[in-house]
Amino acid sequence: MVCETIQDIIEALWKRGATISEVNTVRKHISDIQGGQLAKLLYPATVVSFIFSDVPGDDMSIVASGPTVRDTSTIIDAEHILAEYNVLTQCKLPDCELVETPKEEKYFQKVTNVLLVTNKVALLAMKEKADALGYQAEIRDTALQGIAPNIGAYFSTMKCSPGSCMLYGGETTVELSDSPGKGGRNQEFALGALATIPTDEVFVAAASDGWDNTDVAGAIIDEGDRERAKQAGLDPKMYLSRNDSYNFWRQNGGAIVTGQTGINVSDFYFLIRAKS
């Protein structure tokens, strides 16, 4: 695609599988607010920024592209990302409208950034609930990344003990076809796991904000979902190839619909195995 606007640049990065950290690094260098630019605009005022992290690893310079955080990335970093995903050569804007972020320490001396809520905070609450229900719960990772259906397929083959609950957080990516359908990374994650999910396990992939690029947050699956798909003649691989996971789950059942929660702390994935 030819990139004629800033939004085109960001859309091209998402379509080609860039991570949220990579996309937000580019955003910092095409914005008048992000990448510490807001702190510069507010200087010399005293600033307190309360942050909800939707970024694996909770790097505050990446969350919302760090409007009040001193940025260590450079235009060169942004150019490398654009080049890696073949966006730089297709950009019709002068220099892709990249700008350098403020580096001077003075702009940040009176800025306090407070990390209020993270993915791990939410996972700890889930663990507490799972423990109360008699499961052996464990938080395995809070910064899971990768291609959604590939990671989903791997998840469905992981070994877990009876009565266990394995919790993960993070944010995967999707590689889009030339004519993508409707869906999201969590719906593709679950679709990737469907073919090999064991008979005594339940798997969930869901967006904390309730919006997985659609009005669906994600999907919850077990062996029954696989059997229904077989009986209905629904081919998960075909829907994945079309990036049309939304319509698969709409027909097969299993979609999680919460409505938008208003809080984004990335995504949740967990496996629960039945008790003995």
mmCIF file of C-alpha atoms in Angstrom:
data_model
loop_
_atom_site.group_PDB
_atom_site.id
_atom_site.type_symbol
_atom_site.label_atom_id
_atom_site.label_comp_id
_atom_site.label_asym_id
_atom_site.label_seq_id
_atom_site.Cartn_x
_atom_site.Cartn_y
_atom_site.Cartn_z
ATOM 1 C CA MET A 1 0.000 0.000 0.000
ATOM 2 C CA VAL A 2 1.094 3.575 -0.687
ATOM 3 C CA CYS A 3 1.320 5.669 2.497
ATOM 4 C CA GLU A 4 0.001 9.177 1.897
ATOM 5 C CA THR A 5 -0.988 10.000 5.484
ATOM 6 C CA ILE A 6 0.396 9.325 8.961
ATOM 7 C CA GLN A 7 -2.518 6.962 9.573
ATOM 8 C CA ASP A 8 -1.530 5.011 6.457
ATOM 9 C CA ILE A 9 1.942 4.494 7.953
ATOM 10 C CA ILE A 10 0.569 3.088 11.204
ATOM 11 C CA GLU A 11 -1.978 0.914 9.392
ATOM 12 C CA ALA A 12 0.735 -0.524 7.149
ATOM 13 C CA LEU A 13 2.868 -1.438 10.166
ATOM 14 C CA TRP A 14 -0.025 -3.247 11.863
ATOM 15 C CA LYS A 15 -0.908 -5.125 8.676
ATOM 16 C CA ARG A 16 2.660 -6.346 8.280
ATOM 17 C CA GLY A 17 2.934 -7.731 11.794
ATOM 18 C CA ALA A 18 4.822 -5.004 13.658
ATOM 19 C CA THR A 19 4.721 -5.250 17.455
ATOM 20 C CA ILE A 20 3.097 -2.604 19.629
ATOM 21 C CA SER A 21 6.559 -1.463 20.755
ATOM 22 C CA GLU A 22 7.663 -1.000 17.148
ATOM 23 C CA VAL A 23 4.487 0.834 16.165
ATOM 24 C CA ASN A 24 4.671 3.124 19.186
ATOM 25 C CA THR A 25 8.340 3.884 18.500
ATOM 26 C CA VAL A 26 7.364 5.138 15.053
ATOM 27 C CA ARG A 27 4.417 7.049 16.515
ATOM 28 C CA LYS A 28 6.793 8.947 18.803
ATOM 29 C CA HIS A 29 8.601 10.304 15.767
ATOM 30 C CA ILE A 30 5.537 11.437 13.830
ATOM 31 C CA SER A 31 3.711 13.145 16.692
ATOM 32 C CA ASP A 32 3.667 16.599 18.263
ATOM 33 C CA ILE A 33 2.560 15.099 21.618
ATOM 34 C CA GLN A 34 4.137 11.670 22.017
ATOM 35 C CA GLY A 35 7.761 10.784 22.659
ATOM 36 C CA GLY A 36 8.066 13.368 25.444
ATOM 37 C CA GLN A 37 6.690 16.189 23.305
ATOM 38 C CA LEU A 38 3.850 16.852 25.768
ATOM 39 C CA ALA A 39 6.342 17.309 28.609
ATOM 40 C CA LYS A 40 8.205 19.820 26.452
ATOM 41 C CA LEU A 41 4.977 21.702 25.692
ATOM 42 C CA LEU A 42 4.112 21.840 29.416
ATOM 43 C CA TYR A 43 7.606 22.907 30.532
ATOM 44 C CA PRO A 44 8.324 24.429 33.056
ATOM 45 C CA ALA A 45 5.102 23.290 34.771
ATOM 46 C CA THR A 46 5.055 20.498 37.352
ATOM 47 C CA VAL A 47 3.470 17.432 35.749
ATOM 48 C CA VAL A 48 2.142 14.167 37.193
ATOM 49 C CA SER A 49 1.145 11.474 34.698
ATOM 50 C CA PHE A 50 -0.902 8.446 35.817
ATOM 51 C CA ILE A 51 -0.356 5.510 33.467
ATOM 52 C CA PHE A 52 -2.285 2.328 32.645
ATOM 53 C CA SER A 53 0.113 0.076 30.754
ATOM 54 C CA ASP A 54 -1.050 -1.812 27.657
ATOM 55 C CA VAL A 55 2.511 -2.673 26.596
ATOM 56 C CA PRO A 56 4.270 -5.971 27.388
ATOM 57 C CA GLY A 57 7.125 -5.158 29.764
ATOM 58 C CA ASP A 58 5.531 -1.865 30.931
ATOM 59 C CA ASP A 59 8.150 0.425 29.395
ATOM 60 C CA MET A 60 6.605 3.826 30.148
ATOM 61 C CA SER A 61 8.340 5.403 27.167
ATOM 62 C CA ILE A 62 6.345 3.004 24.945
ATOM 63 C CA VAL A 63 2.953 3.146 26.706
ATOM 64 C CA ALA A 64 0.826 5.577 24.647
ATOM 65 C CA SER A 65 4.173 6.401 23.009
ATOM 66 C CA GLY A 66 5.332 8.169 26.175
ATOM 67 C CA PRO A 67 3.969 11.736 25.963
ATOM 68 C CA THR A 68 5.598 12.709 29.280
ATOM 69 C CA VAL A 69 8.553 10.312 29.284
ATOM 70 C CA ARG A 70 12.044 11.137 28.020
ATOM 71 C CA ASP A 71 12.564 9.127 24.858
ATOM 72 C CA THR A 72 15.816 7.330 24.096
ATOM 73 C CA SER A 73 14.900 6.250 20.573
ATOM 74 C CA THR A 74 15.928 8.267 17.520
ATOM 75 C CA ILE A 75 14.723 8.995 14.022
ATOM 76 C CA ILE A 76 17.182 6.335 12.861
ATOM 77 C CA ASP A 77 15.377 3.744 15.019
ATOM 78 C CA ALA A 78 12.054 4.736 13.466
ATOM 79 C CA GLU A 79 13.538 4.558 9.965
ATOM 80 C CA HIS A 80 14.894 1.073 10.633
ATOM 81 C CA ILE A 81 11.433 -0.139 11.714
ATOM 82 C CA LEU A 82 9.783 1.424 8.655
ATOM 83 C CA ALA A 83 12.421 -0.164 6.419
ATOM 84 C CA GLU A 84 12.086 -3.592 8.053
ATOM 85 C CA TYR A 85 8.370 -3.675 7.240
ATOM 86 C CA ASN A 86 8.850 -2.185 3.759
ATOM 87 C CA VAL A 87 6.972 0.996 4.637
ATOM 88 C CA LEU A 88 9.769 3.548 4.221
ATOM 89 C CA THR A 89 10.012 3.142 0.436
ATOM 90 C CA GLN A 90 6.233 3.373 0.036
ATOM 91 C CA CYS A 91 5.857 6.563 2.064
ATOM 92 C CA LYS A 92 4.928 9.576 -0.074
ATOM 93 C CA LEU A 93 5.284 12.070 2.800
ATOM 94 C CA PRO A 94 8.600 13.975 2.979
ATOM 95 C CA ASP A 95 10.887 11.801 5.154
ATOM 96 C CA CYS A 96 7.682 10.117 6.352
ATOM 97 C CA GLU A 97 7.272 13.307 8.437
ATOM 98 C CA LEU A 98 9.641 11.890 11.051
ATOM 99 C CA VAL A 99 10.785 14.304 13.765
ATOM 100 C CA GLU A 100 13.299 13.918 16.578
ATOM 101 C CA THR A 101 11.970 13.681 20.115
ATOM 102 C CA PRO A 102 13.190 16.064 22.842
ATOM 103 C CA LYS A 103 16.244 14.766 24.659
ATOM 104 C CA GLU A 104 17.048 17.709 26.967
ATOM 105 C CA GLU A 105 16.776 16.661 30.613
ATOM 106 C CA LYS A 106 15.300 20.015 31.675
ATOM 107 C CA TYR A 107 11.916 19.164 30.142
ATOM 108 C CA PHE A 108 11.534 16.158 32.436
ATOM 109 C CA GLN A 109 12.981 17.342 35.762
ATOM 110 C CA LYS A 110 9.543 18.315 37.117
ATOM 111 C CA VAL A 111 7.673 15.369 35.595
ATOM 112 C CA THR A 112 6.538 12.385 37.675
ATOM 113 C CA ASN A 113 5.237 9.316 35.850
ATOM 114 C CA VAL A 114 3.200 6.891 37.990
ATOM 115 C CA LEU A 115 2.448 3.378 36.733
ATOM 116 C CA LEU A 116 -0.991 2.631 38.226
ATOM 117 C CA VAL A 117 -2.269 -0.533 36.549
ATOM 118 C CA THR A 118 -0.466 -3.201 34.529
ATOM 119 C CA ASN A 119 -1.201 -6.550 32.962
ATOM 120 C CA LYS A 120 0.393 -8.265 35.948
ATOM 121 C CA VAL A 121 -1.983 -6.523 38.368
ATOM 122 C CA ALA A 122 -4.917 -8.031 36.470
ATOM 123 C CA LEU A 123 -3.265 -11.460 36.286
ATOM 124 C CA LEU A 124 -2.685 -11.438 40.043
ATOM 125 C CA ALA A 125 -6.417 -10.891 40.554
ATOM 126 C CA MET A 126 -7.131 -13.814 38.200
ATOM 127 C CA LYS A 127 -4.680 -15.997 40.072
ATOM 128 C CA GLU A 128 -6.349 -15.158 43.368
ATOM 129 C CA LYS A 129 -9.740 -16.149 41.930
ATOM 130 C CA ALA A 130 -8.413 -19.384 40.441
ATOM 131 C CA ASP A 131 -6.754 -20.308 43.752
ATOM 132 C CA ALA A 132 -10.033 -19.647 45.567
ATOM 133 C CA LEU A 133 -11.775 -22.046 43.165
ATOM 134 C CA GLY A 134 -9.308 -24.765 44.059
ATOM 135 C CA TYR A 135 -7.017 -24.619 41.051
ATOM 136 C CA GLN A 136 -3.234 -24.530 41.184
ATOM 137 C CA ALA A 137 -2.683 -21.202 39.430
ATOM 138 C CA GLU A 138 0.591 -19.843 38.126
ATOM 139 C CA ILE A 139 1.470 -16.651 36.254
ATOM 140 C CA ARG A 140 3.873 -17.820 33.563
ATOM 141 C CA ASP A 141 4.556 -14.650 31.552
ATOM 142 C CA THR A 142 3.316 -11.055 31.341
ATOM 143 C CA ALA A 143 5.032 -10.090 28.079
ATOM 144 C CA LEU A 144 3.992 -12.778 25.613
ATOM 145 C CA GLN A 145 4.511 -11.786 21.970
ATOM 146 C CA GLY A 146 4.547 -13.514 18.586
ATOM 147 C CA ILE A 147 2.275 -14.357 15.654
ATOM 148 C CA ALA A 148 -1.146 -15.043 17.176
ATOM 149 C CA PRO A 149 -2.221 -18.359 15.573
ATOM 150 C CA ASN A 150 1.294 -19.799 15.859
ATOM 151 C CA ILE A 151 1.447 -19.069 19.587
ATOM 152 C CA GLY A 152 -2.094 -20.423 19.968
ATOM 153 C CA ALA A 153 -1.091 -23.695 18.306
ATOM 154 C CA TYR A 154 1.864 -23.984 20.673
ATOM 155 C CA PHE A 155 -0.354 -23.301 23.698
ATOM 156 C CA SER A 156 -2.678 -26.159 22.816
ATOM 157 C CA THR A 157 0.214 -28.643 23.047
ATOM 158 C CA MET A 158 1.609 -27.471 26.389
ATOM 159 C CA LYS A 159 1.536 -29.985 29.205
ATOM 160 C CA CYS A 160 -0.260 -28.989 32.390
ATOM 161 C CA SER A 161 -1.237 -31.001 35.458
ATOM 162 C CA PRO A 162 -4.850 -31.802 36.394
ATOM 163 C CA GLY A 163 -6.389 -28.899 38.314
ATOM 164 C CA SER A 164 -3.831 -26.396 37.050
ATOM 165 C CA CYS A 165 -4.408 -22.906 35.644
ATOM 166 C CA MET A 166 -1.605 -21.293 33.624
ATOM 167 C CA LEU A 167 -1.924 -17.528 33.195
ATOM 168 C CA TYR A 168 -0.218 -15.362 30.595
ATOM 169 C CA GLY A 169 -0.374 -11.750 29.500
ATOM 170 C CA GLY A 170 0.988 -9.866 26.531
ATOM 171 C CA GLU A 171 0.052 -8.864 23.016
ATOM 172 C CA THR A 172 0.491 -10.927 19.882
ATOM 173 C CA THR A 173 0.398 -9.777 16.265
ATOM 174 C CA VAL A 174 -1.444 -10.818 13.108
ATOM 175 C CA GLU A 175 -0.096 -11.128 9.588
ATOM 176 C CA LEU A 176 -2.793 -9.836 7.246
ATOM 177 C CA SER A 177 -3.637 -11.253 3.846
ATOM 178 C CA ASP A 178 -4.167 -9.021 0.822
ATOM 179 C CA SER A 179 -7.933 -8.991 1.366
ATOM 180 C CA PRO A 180 -8.447 -9.599 5.090
ATOM 181 C CA GLY A 181 -11.832 -10.394 6.530
ATOM 182 C CA LYS A 182 -12.981 -9.489 10.037
ATOM 183 C CA GLY A 183 -11.251 -10.555 13.217
ATOM 184 C CA GLY A 184 -8.554 -9.847 15.788
ATOM 185 C CA ARG A 185 -5.388 -11.227 17.327
ATOM 186 C CA ASN A 186 -7.115 -13.004 20.233
ATOM 187 C CA GLN A 187 -9.691 -14.595 17.961
ATOM 188 C CA GLU A 188 -6.848 -15.830 15.728
ATOM 189 C CA PHE A 189 -4.891 -16.984 18.808
ATOM 190 C CA ALA A 190 -7.832 -19.171 19.859
ATOM 191 C CA LEU A 191 -8.397 -20.386 16.302
ATOM 192 C CA GLY A 192 -4.759 -21.486 16.144
ATOM 193 C CA ALA A 193 -5.258 -23.544 19.308
ATOM 194 C CA LEU A 194 -8.506 -25.188 18.225
ATOM 195 C CA ALA A 195 -7.147 -28.114 16.192
ATOM 196 C CA THR A 196 -5.172 -29.716 19.008
ATOM 197 C CA ILE A 197 -6.737 -28.590 22.291
ATOM 198 C CA PRO A 198 -6.909 -31.596 24.675
ATOM 199 C CA THR A 199 -10.231 -33.062 25.786
ATOM 200 C CA ASP A 200 -9.976 -31.922 29.405
ATOM 201 C CA GLU A 201 -8.775 -28.333 28.937
ATOM 202 C CA VAL A 202 -10.338 -24.931 28.422
ATOM 203 C CA PHE A 203 -8.440 -22.133 26.722
ATOM 204 C CA VAL A 204 -9.151 -18.383 26.757
ATOM 205 C CA ALA A 205 -7.640 -15.497 24.781
ATOM 206 C CA ALA A 206 -9.158 -12.074 25.405
ATOM 207 C CA ALA A 207 -8.452 -8.354 25.196
ATOM 208 C CA SER A 208 -8.653 -6.516 28.511
ATOM 209 C CA ASP A 209 -10.471 -3.595 26.887
ATOM 210 C CA GLY A 210 -13.127 -5.865 25.390
ATOM 211 C CA TRP A 211 -12.189 -4.873 21.838
ATOM 212 C CA ASP A 212 -10.261 -7.373 19.706
ATOM 213 C CA ASN A 213 -10.401 -5.217 16.579
ATOM 214 C CA THR A 214 -14.153 -5.964 16.667
ATOM 215 C CA ASP A 215 -16.953 -5.935 19.245
ATOM 216 C CA VAL A 216 -15.638 -9.338 20.373
ATOM 217 C CA ALA A 217 -12.979 -9.489 23.115
ATOM 218 C CA GLY A 218 -11.645 -12.908 22.115
ATOM 219 C CA ALA A 219 -12.712 -16.530 22.431
ATOM 220 C CA ILE A 220 -13.090 -19.360 24.953
ATOM 221 C CA ILE A 221 -12.681 -22.873 23.597
ATOM 222 C CA ASP A 222 -12.662 -26.528 24.493
ATOM 223 C CA GLU A 223 -12.897 -29.805 22.572
ATOM 224 C CA GLY A 224 -16.602 -29.211 21.974
ATOM 225 C CA ASP A 225 -15.839 -26.186 19.824
ATOM 226 C CA ARG A 226 -13.579 -28.287 17.602
ATOM 227 C CA GLU A 227 -16.264 -30.966 17.207
ATOM 228 C CA ARG A 228 -18.955 -28.388 16.363
ATOM 229 C CA ALA A 229 -16.700 -26.895 13.703
ATOM 230 C CA LYS A 230 -16.168 -30.336 12.142
ATOM 231 C CA GLN A 231 -19.870 -31.076 12.099
ATOM 232 C CA ALA A 232 -20.644 -27.681 10.559
ATOM 233 C CA GLY A 233 -17.894 -28.003 7.948
ATOM 234 C CA LEU A 234 -16.028 -24.951 9.241
ATOM 235 C CA ASP A 235 -12.317 -25.103 8.401
ATOM 236 C CA PRO A 236 -10.188 -23.105 10.902
ATOM 237 C CA LYS A 237 -7.242 -22.957 8.480
ATOM 238 C CA MET A 238 -9.383 -21.380 5.785
ATOM 239 C CA TYR A 239 -10.674 -18.708 8.160
ATOM 240 C CA LEU A 240 -7.131 -18.005 9.358
ATOM 241 C CA SER A 241 -5.865 -17.644 5.795
ATOM 242 C CA ARG A 242 -8.574 -15.037 5.210
ATOM 243 C CA ASN A 243 -8.062 -13.304 8.584
ATOM 244 C CA ASP A 244 -11.776 -13.914 9.124
ATOM 245 C CA SER A 245 -11.736 -15.298 12.658
ATOM 246 C CA TYR A 246 -14.682 -13.140 13.751
ATOM 247 C CA ASN A 247 -17.047 -14.914 11.362
ATOM 248 C CA PHE A 248 -15.724 -18.322 12.393
ATOM 249 C CA TRP A 249 -16.528 -17.702 16.056
ATOM 250 C CA ARG A 250 -19.838 -16.024 15.179
ATOM 251 C CA GLN A 251 -20.959 -19.208 13.428
ATOM 252 C CA ASN A 252 -19.335 -21.764 15.707
ATOM 253 C CA GLY A 253 -19.880 -20.152 19.109
ATOM 254 C CA GLY A 254 -17.135 -19.415 21.618
ATOM 255 C CA ALA A 255 -16.799 -15.654 21.119
ATOM 256 C CA ILE A 256 -16.364 -13.586 24.289
ATOM 257 C CA VAL A 257 -18.478 -10.422 24.231
ATOM 258 C CA THR A 258 -18.020 -8.112 27.223
ATOM 259 C CA GLY A 259 -18.522 -4.689 25.696
ATOM 260 C CA GLN A 260 -15.721 -2.154 25.930
ATOM 261 C CA THR A 261 -14.334 -2.078 29.472
ATOM 262 C CA GLY A 262 -12.659 1.335 29.258
ATOM 263 C CA ILE A 263 -9.344 -0.065 30.549
ATOM 264 C CA ASN A 264 -6.560 -1.480 28.391
ATOM 265 C CA VAL A 265 -3.794 -3.487 30.073
ATOM 266 C CA SER A 266 -3.025 -5.662 27.046
ATOM 267 C CA ASP A 267 -4.354 -9.202 26.540
ATOM 268 C CA PHE A 268 -4.924 -12.288 28.690
ATOM 269 C CA TYR A 269 -4.388 -15.949 27.838
ATOM 270 C CA PHE A 270 -4.978 -18.891 30.120
ATOM 271 C CA LEU A 271 -5.268 -22.656 30.106
ATOM 272 C CA ILE A 272 -7.311 -24.539 32.679
ATOM 273 C CA ARG A 273 -7.130 -28.314 32.991
ATOM 274 C CA ALA A 274 -9.933 -30.189 34.708
ATOM 275 C CA LYS A 275 -9.347 -31.434 38.226
ATOM 276 C CA SER A 276 -8.783 -35.164 38.734
#
